Amino acid sequence: QVQLVESGGGLVQAGGSLRLSCAASGSIRSINTMGWYRQAPGKPRELVAVITSAGTTNYADSVKGRFSISRDNAKNTVLLQMNSLKPEDTAVYYCNADVVRMTGIRSNYWGQGTQVTVSS
């Protein structure tokens, strides 16, 4: 099985910064795309940023220029550096990974989520 464990959420004032980390562990042969999604109360889950194994990134328009995604393929980790945070960034942030397991089976996994709250 595969687990994604997130860390780094919390409470921060508007204009502040936070860094989220997600580590994948288990029966992993390789990981294709890793990314971060978020869900605010009463809203659907939305893409924040994703990164391929080759390092190609894609960001939601709302976070471009403020957030930066990176990954360490050797450690199966993905980071999200969040700067200039706004109250509208408040949400539960979820890590996601497209994993090829040692069996060769490709599956998609989610972390348990970490709360990010930005106060005005």
Coordinates of N, CA, C and O in Angstrom, one line a residue:
Q1 N 0.9 -1.2 0.0 CA 0.0 0.0 0.0 C 0.9 1.2 0.0 O 2.1 1.2 0.2
V2 N 0.3 2.4 -0.3 CA 1.0 3.6 -0.4 C 0.3 4.7 0.6 O -0.9 4.7 0.6
Q3 N 1.2 5.4 1.3 CA 0.6 6.5 2.2 C 1.3 7.8 1.8 O 2.4 7.9 1.4
L4 N 0.4 8.9 1.9 CA 0.9 10.2 1.7 C 0.7 10.9 3.1 O -0.4 11.0 3.6
V5 N 1.8 11.5 3.6 CA 1.7 12.2 4.9 C 2.1 13.6 4.7 O 3.2 13.9 4.2
E6 N 1.2 14.5 5.0 CA 1.4 16.0 4.9 C 1.8 16.6 6.2 O 1.4 16.1 7.3
S7 N 2.5 17.7 6.1 CA 2.8 18.5 7.3 C 3.0 19.9 6.9 O 3.2 20.2 5.7
G8 N 2.9 20.8 7.9 CA 3.3 22.2 7.6 C 2.1 23.2 7.6 O 2.4 24.4 7.4
G9 N 0.9 22.7 7.7 CA -0.2 23.7 7.8 C -0.2 24.5 9.1 O 0.6 24.3 10.0
G10 N -1.2 25.4 9.2 CA -1.3 26.2 10.4 C -2.0 27.5 10.2 O -2.6 27.7 9.2
L11 N -1.8 28.4 11.2 CA -2.5 29.7 11.1 C -1.4 30.8 10.9 O -0.3 30.8 11.5
V12 N -1.7 31.6 9.9 CA -0.7 32.7 9.6 C -1.5 34.0 9.3 O -2.7 33.9 8.8
Q13 N -0.9 35.1 9.5 CA -1.5 36.3 9.1 C -1.4 36.6 7.6 O -0.5 36.1 7.0
A14 N -2.3 37.4 7.1 CA -2.2 37.7 5.7 C -0.9 38.4 5.4 O -0.4 39.2 6.2
G15 N -0.3 38.0 4.2 CA 1.0 38.4 3.9 C 2.1 37.5 4.3 O 3.3 37.7 3.9
G16 N 1.8 36.6 5.2 CA 2.8 35.7 5.7 C 3.1 34.5 4.7 O 2.5 34.4 3.6
S17 N 3.9 33.6 5.2 CA 4.3 32.4 4.4 C 4.1 31.1 5.2 O 4.2 31.1 6.5
L18 N 3.9 30.1 4.5 CA 3.9 28.7 5.0 C 4.5 27.8 4.0 O 4.5 28.1 2.8
R19 N 5.1 26.7 4.5 CA 5.6 25.7 3.6 C 4.9 24.3 3.9 O 5.0 23.9 5.1
L20 N 4.3 23.7 3.0 CA 3.7 22.4 3.1 C 4.6 21.3 2.6 O 5.3 21.5 1.5
S21 N 4.6 20.2 3.2 CA 5.5 19.1 2.8 C 4.6 17.8 2.7 O 3.7 17.6 3.6
C22 N 4.9 17.0 1.8 CA 4.2 15.7 1.6 C 5.2 14.6 1.3 O 6.0 14.8 0.3
A23 N 5.2 13.6 2.1 CA 6.1 12.4 1.8 C 5.3 11.2 1.5 O 4.3 10.8 2.2
A24 N 5.6 10.6 0.4 CA 5.0 9.3 0.0 C 5.9 8.1 0.4 O 7.1 8.2 0.3
S25 N 5.2 7.1 0.9 CA 5.9 5.9 1.4 C 5.1 4.7 1.0 O 3.9 4.7 0.8
G26 N 5.8 3.5 1.0 CA 5.2 2.3 0.8 C 5.7 1.6 -0.5 O 6.9 1.8 -0.8
S27 N 4.9 0.8 -1.1 CA 5.3 0.0 -2.2 C 5.3 0.8 -3.5 O 4.5 0.7 -4.4
I28 N 6.4 1.6 -3.7 CA 6.5 2.6 -4.8 C 7.6 2.2 -5.7 O 8.7 2.1 -5.3
R29 N 7.2 2.1 -7.0 CA 8.2 2.0 -8.0 C 8.6 3.3 -8.6 O 9.8 3.6 -8.8
S30 N 7.6 4.1 -8.9 CA 7.9 5.5 -9.4 C 6.6 6.3 -9.1 O 5.5 5.8 -8.9
I31 N 6.8 7.6 -9.2 CA 5.7 8.6 -9.0 C 5.7 9.5 -10.2 O 6.7 10.1 -10.5
N32 N 4.6 9.6 -10.9 CA 4.5 10.5 -12.0 C 4.2 11.9 -11.5 O 5.1 12.5 -10.9
T33 N 3.0 12.4 -11.7 CA 2.7 13.7 -11.2 C 2.4 13.7 -9.7 O 1.8 12.8 -9.2
M34 N 2.9 14.7 -9.0 CA 2.6 15.0 -7.6 C 2.0 16.4 -7.5 O 2.4 17.3 -8.4
G35 N 1.1 16.6 -6.6 CA 0.6 18.0 -6.5 C -0.2 18.3 -5.3 O -0.3 17.4 -4.4
W36 N -0.7 19.5 -5.2 CA -1.5 20.0 -4.1 C -2.8 20.5 -4.6 O -2.9 21.2 -5.6
Y37 N -3.9 20.1 -3.9 CA -5.2 20.6 -4.1 C -5.7 21.2 -2.8 O -5.2 21.0 -1.7
R38 N -6.8 22.0 -2.9 CA -7.3 22.6 -1.7 C -8.8 22.6 -1.8 O -9.4 22.6 -2.8
Q39 N -9.4 22.6 -0.6 CA -10.9 22.6 -0.5 C -11.3 23.6 0.6 O -11.0 23.3 1.8
A40 N -12.0 24.6 0.3 CA -12.5 25.6 1.3 C -13.9 25.1 1.6 O -14.6 24.4 0.8
P41 N -14.4 25.5 2.8 CA -15.8 25.1 3.2 C -16.8 25.6 2.2 O -16.8 26.7 1.7
G42 N -17.6 24.6 1.8 CA -18.7 24.9 0.8 C -18.3 25.0 -0.6 O -19.1 25.3 -1.5
K43 N -17.0 24.7 -0.9 CA -16.5 24.8 -2.2 C -16.0 23.4 -2.7 O -15.5 22.6 -1.8
P44 N -15.9 23.2 -4.0 CA -15.3 21.9 -4.5 C -13.8 22.0 -4.3 O -13.2 23.0 -4.2
R45 N -13.2 20.8 -4.3 CA -11.7 20.7 -4.3 C -11.2 21.3 -5.6 O -11.7 21.0 -6.7
E46 N -10.1 22.0 -5.5 CA -9.5 22.6 -6.7 C -8.0 22.4 -6.7 O -7.3 22.3 -5.7
L47 N -7.5 22.4 -7.9 CA -6.0 22.3 -8.1 C -5.3 23.6 -7.6 O -5.8 24.7 -7.9
V48 N -4.2 23.4 -6.9 CA -3.4 24.5 -6.5 C -2.1 24.5 -7.4 O -1.8 25.5 -8.1
A49 N -1.4 23.4 -7.4 CA -0.2 23.3 -8.2 C 0.2 21.8 -8.4 O -0.1 21.0 -7.5
V50 N 0.7 21.5 -9.5 CA 1.2 20.1 -9.8 C 2.6 20.2 -10.4 O 3.0 21.2 -11.0
I51 N 3.3 19.0 -10.3 CA 4.7 19.0 -10.8 C 4.9 17.5 -11.3 O 4.6 16.6 -10.6
T52 N 5.4 17.4 -12.5 CA 5.7 16.1 -13.1 C 7.0 15.6 -12.6 O 7.8 16.4 -12.0
S53 N 7.3 14.3 -12.8 CA 8.6 13.8 -12.4 C 9.8 14.5 -13.1 O 10.9 14.5 -12.6
A54 N 9.5 15.1 -14.3 CA 10.5 15.8 -15.0 C 10.7 17.3 -14.5 O 11.6 18.0 -15.0
G55 N 9.8 17.7 -13.7 CA 9.9 19.0 -13.1 C 9.0 20.1 -13.8 O 9.0 21.3 -13.4
T56 N 8.1 19.6 -14.7 CA 7.2 20.6 -15.3 C 6.1 20.9 -14.3 O 5.6 20.0 -13.6
T57 N 5.8 22.2 -14.2 CA 4.9 22.7 -13.2 C 3.6 23.3 -13.8 O 3.7 23.8 -14.9
N58 N 2.6 23.3 -13.0 CA 1.3 24.0 -13.5 C 0.7 24.5 -12.2 O 0.6 23.9 -11.2
Y59 N 0.2 25.8 -12.3 CA -0.3 26.5 -11.1 C -1.7 27.0 -11.4 O -2.0 27.4 -12.6
A60 N -2.6 27.1 -10.4 CA -3.8 27.8 -10.5 C -3.5 29.3 -10.7 O -2.6 29.8 -10.1
D61 N -4.3 29.9 -11.5 CA -4.1 31.4 -11.7 C -4.1 32.1 -10.4 O -3.3 33.1 -10.3
S62 N -4.9 31.7 -9.5 CA -5.0 32.5 -8.2 C -3.7 32.4 -7.4 O -3.6 33.2 -6.4
V63 N -2.8 31.5 -7.6 CA -1.6 31.4 -6.8 C -0.3 31.7 -7.6 O 0.8 31.7 -7.0
K64 N -0.4 31.9 -8.9 CA 0.8 32.2 -9.7 C 1.5 33.4 -9.1 O 0.9 34.4 -8.8
G65 N 2.8 33.2 -9.0 CA 3.7 34.3 -8.5 C 3.8 34.3 -7.0 O 4.6 35.1 -6.5
R66 N 2.9 33.6 -6.3 CA 2.9 33.6 -4.9 C 3.4 32.2 -4.3 O 4.0 32.1 -3.3
F67 N 2.9 31.1 -5.0 CA 3.2 29.8 -4.5 C 4.3 29.1 -5.4 O 4.3 29.4 -6.6
S68 N 5.1 28.2 -4.9 CA 6.1 27.5 -5.7 C 6.1 26.0 -5.2 O 6.2 25.7 -4.1
I69 N 6.0 25.2 -6.2 CA 6.0 23.7 -6.0 C 7.3 23.1 -6.4 O 7.9 23.6 -7.4
S70 N 7.8 22.2 -5.6 CA 9.0 21.5 -5.9 C 8.9 20.1 -5.4 O 8.1 19.7 -4.6
R71 N 9.9 19.2 -5.9 CA 9.8 17.8 -5.4 C 11.2 17.3 -5.4 O 12.1 17.7 -6.1
D72 N 11.4 16.2 -4.6 CA 12.6 15.5 -4.5 C 12.3 14.0 -4.9 O 11.7 13.3 -4.1
N73 N 12.6 13.7 -6.1 CA 12.2 12.4 -6.6 C 12.9 11.2 -5.8 O 12.3 10.2 -5.6
A74 N 14.1 11.4 -5.3 CA 14.8 10.4 -4.6 C 14.1 10.1 -3.2 O 14.1 9.0 -2.7
K75 N 13.5 11.2 -2.7 CA 12.8 11.0 -1.4 C 11.3 10.9 -1.5 O 10.6 10.8 -0.5
N76 N 10.8 10.9 -2.7 CA 9.3 10.9 -2.9 C 8.6 11.9 -2.1 O 7.6 11.7 -1.5
T77 N 9.1 13.1 -2.2 CA 8.5 14.2 -1.4 C 8.1 15.4 -2.4 O 8.8 15.6 -3.4
V78 N 7.1 16.1 -2.0 CA 6.7 17.3 -2.7 C 6.5 18.4 -1.7 O 5.9 18.2 -0.6
L79 N 7.0 19.6 -2.1 CA 6.8 20.8 -1.2 C 6.0 21.9 -1.9 O 6.0 22.0 -3.1
L80 N 5.3 22.6 -1.1 CA 4.6 23.8 -1.6 C 5.0 25.0 -0.7 O 4.6 25.1 0.4
Q81 N 5.7 25.9 -1.3 CA 6.1 27.1 -0.6 C 5.0 28.2 -0.9 O 4.8 28.5 -2.1
M82 N 4.4 28.7 0.1 CA 3.3 29.6 -0.1 C 3.7 31.0 0.5 O 3.9 31.1 1.8
N83 N 3.8 32.0 -0.3 CA 4.1 33.3 0.1 C 3.0 34.3 -0.1 O 2.0 34.0 -0.9
S84 N 3.0 35.4 0.5 CA 2.0 36.5 0.3 C 0.6 35.9 0.5 O -0.3 36.1 -0.4
L85 N 0.4 35.1 1.5 CA -0.9 34.4 1.7 C -2.0 35.4 1.9 O -1.8 36.5 2.5
K86 N -3.2 35.0 1.4 CA -4.4 35.9 1.5 C -5.4 35.1 2.3 O -5.4 33.8 2.3
P87 N -6.4 35.8 2.9 CA -7.5 35.1 3.6 C -8.2 34.1 2.6 O -8.6 33.0 3.1
E88 N -8.3 34.4 1.4 CA -9.0 33.4 0.4 C -8.1 32.2 0.2 O -8.6 31.3 -0.5
D89 N -6.9 32.1 0.7 CA -6.2 30.9 0.6 C -6.5 29.9 1.7 O -6.0 28.7 1.7
T90 N -7.3 30.3 2.6 CA -7.8 29.4 3.7 C -8.5 28.2 3.2 O -9.5 28.3 2.4
A91 N -8.0 27.0 3.5 CA -8.6 25.8 3.0 C -7.9 24.6 3.7 O -6.9 24.8 4.3
V92 N -8.4 23.4 3.4 CA -7.7 22.2 3.7 C -6.9 21.9 2.5 O -7.5 21.8 1.4
Y93 N -5.6 21.7 2.6 CA -4.8 21.4 1.5 C -4.5 19.9 1.5 O -4.1 19.3 2.5
Y94 N -4.6 19.3 0.3 CA -4.4 17.9 0.1 C -3.3 17.6 -0.9 O -3.2 18.2 -1.9
C95 N -2.4 16.7 -0.5 CA -1.4 16.2 -1.4 C -2.0 15.1 -2.2 O -2.8 14.3 -1.8
N96 N -1.5 15.0 -3.5 CA -2.0 14.0 -4.4 C -0.8 13.4 -5.2 O 0.2 14.2 -5.5
A97 N -0.8 12.1 -5.4 CA 0.3 11.5 -6.2 C -0.2 10.4 -7.1 O -1.1 9.6 -6.7
D98 N 0.3 10.4 -8.3 CA 0.0 9.4 -9.3 C 1.2 8.4 -9.3 O 2.3 8.6 -9.8
V99 N 0.9 7.2 -8.6 CA 2.0 6.3 -8.2 C 1.9 5.0 -9.1 O 0.8 4.5 -9.3
V100 N 3.1 4.6 -9.5 CA 3.2 3.2 -10.0 C 3.8 2.4 -8.9 O 4.9 2.6 -8.5
R101 N 3.0 1.4 -8.5 CA 3.5 0.5 -7.4 C 4.5 -0.5 -7.9 O 4.6 -0.7 -9.1
M102 N 5.1 -1.2 -7.0 CA 6.1 -2.2 -7.3 C 5.5 -3.3 -8.1 O 6.1 -4.0 -8.9
T103 N 4.2 -3.5 -8.0 CA 3.4 -4.5 -8.8 C 3.2 -4.1 -10.2 O 2.8 -4.9 -11.1
G104 N 3.5 -2.8 -10.5 CA 3.3 -2.3 -11.8 C 1.9 -1.6 -12.0 O 1.7 -1.0 -13.0
I105 N 1.1 -1.7 -11.0 CA -0.2 -1.1 -11.0 C -0.1 0.4 -10.7 O 0.6 0.8 -9.8
R106 N -0.8 1.2 -11.5 CA -0.8 2.6 -11.4 C -2.0 3.1 -10.7 O -3.2 2.7 -11.0
S107 N -1.9 3.8 -9.6 CA -3.0 4.3 -8.8 C -2.8 5.7 -8.3 O -1.7 6.2 -8.3
N108 N -3.9 6.3 -8.0 CA -3.9 7.7 -7.5 C -4.1 7.8 -6.0 O -5.1 7.1 -5.6
Y109 N -3.4 8.5 -5.3 CA -3.5 8.6 -3.8 C -3.6 10.0 -3.3 O -3.1 10.9 -3.9
W110 N -4.3 10.1 -2.2 CA -4.5 11.4 -1.5 C -4.0 11.3 -0.1 O -4.1 10.3 0.5
G111 N -3.5 12.5 0.4 CA -3.1 12.6 1.8 C -4.4 12.9 2.6 O -5.5 13.0 2.0
Q112 N -4.2 13.0 3.9 CA -5.3 13.2 4.8 C -5.7 14.6 4.9 O -6.8 14.9 5.4
G113 N -4.9 15.5 4.4 CA -5.2 17.0 4.4 C -4.6 17.7 5.5 O -4.5 17.1 6.6
T114 N -4.2 18.9 5.3 CA -3.7 19.8 6.4 C -4.3 21.2 6.3 O -4.5 21.7 5.2
Q115 N -4.8 21.7 7.4 CA -5.5 22.9 7.4 C -4.5 24.1 7.3 O -3.5 24.2 8.0
V116 N -4.9 25.0 6.4 CA -4.2 26.3 6.3 C -5.2 27.4 6.5 O -6.2 27.5 5.8
T117 N -5.0 28.3 7.5 CA -5.9 29.4 7.9 C -5.1 30.7 7.8 O -4.1 30.8 8.5
V118 N -5.6 31.6 7.0 CA -5.0 32.9 6.8 C -5.9 34.0 7.4 O -7.0 34.1 6.9
S119 N -5.4 34.6 8.4 CA -6.3 35.7 9.1 C -6.0 37.0 8.5 O -4.9 37.3 8.0
S120 N -7.0 37.8 8.4 CA -6.9 39.2 7.8 C -6.4 40.2 8.9 O -6.4 40.0 10.0

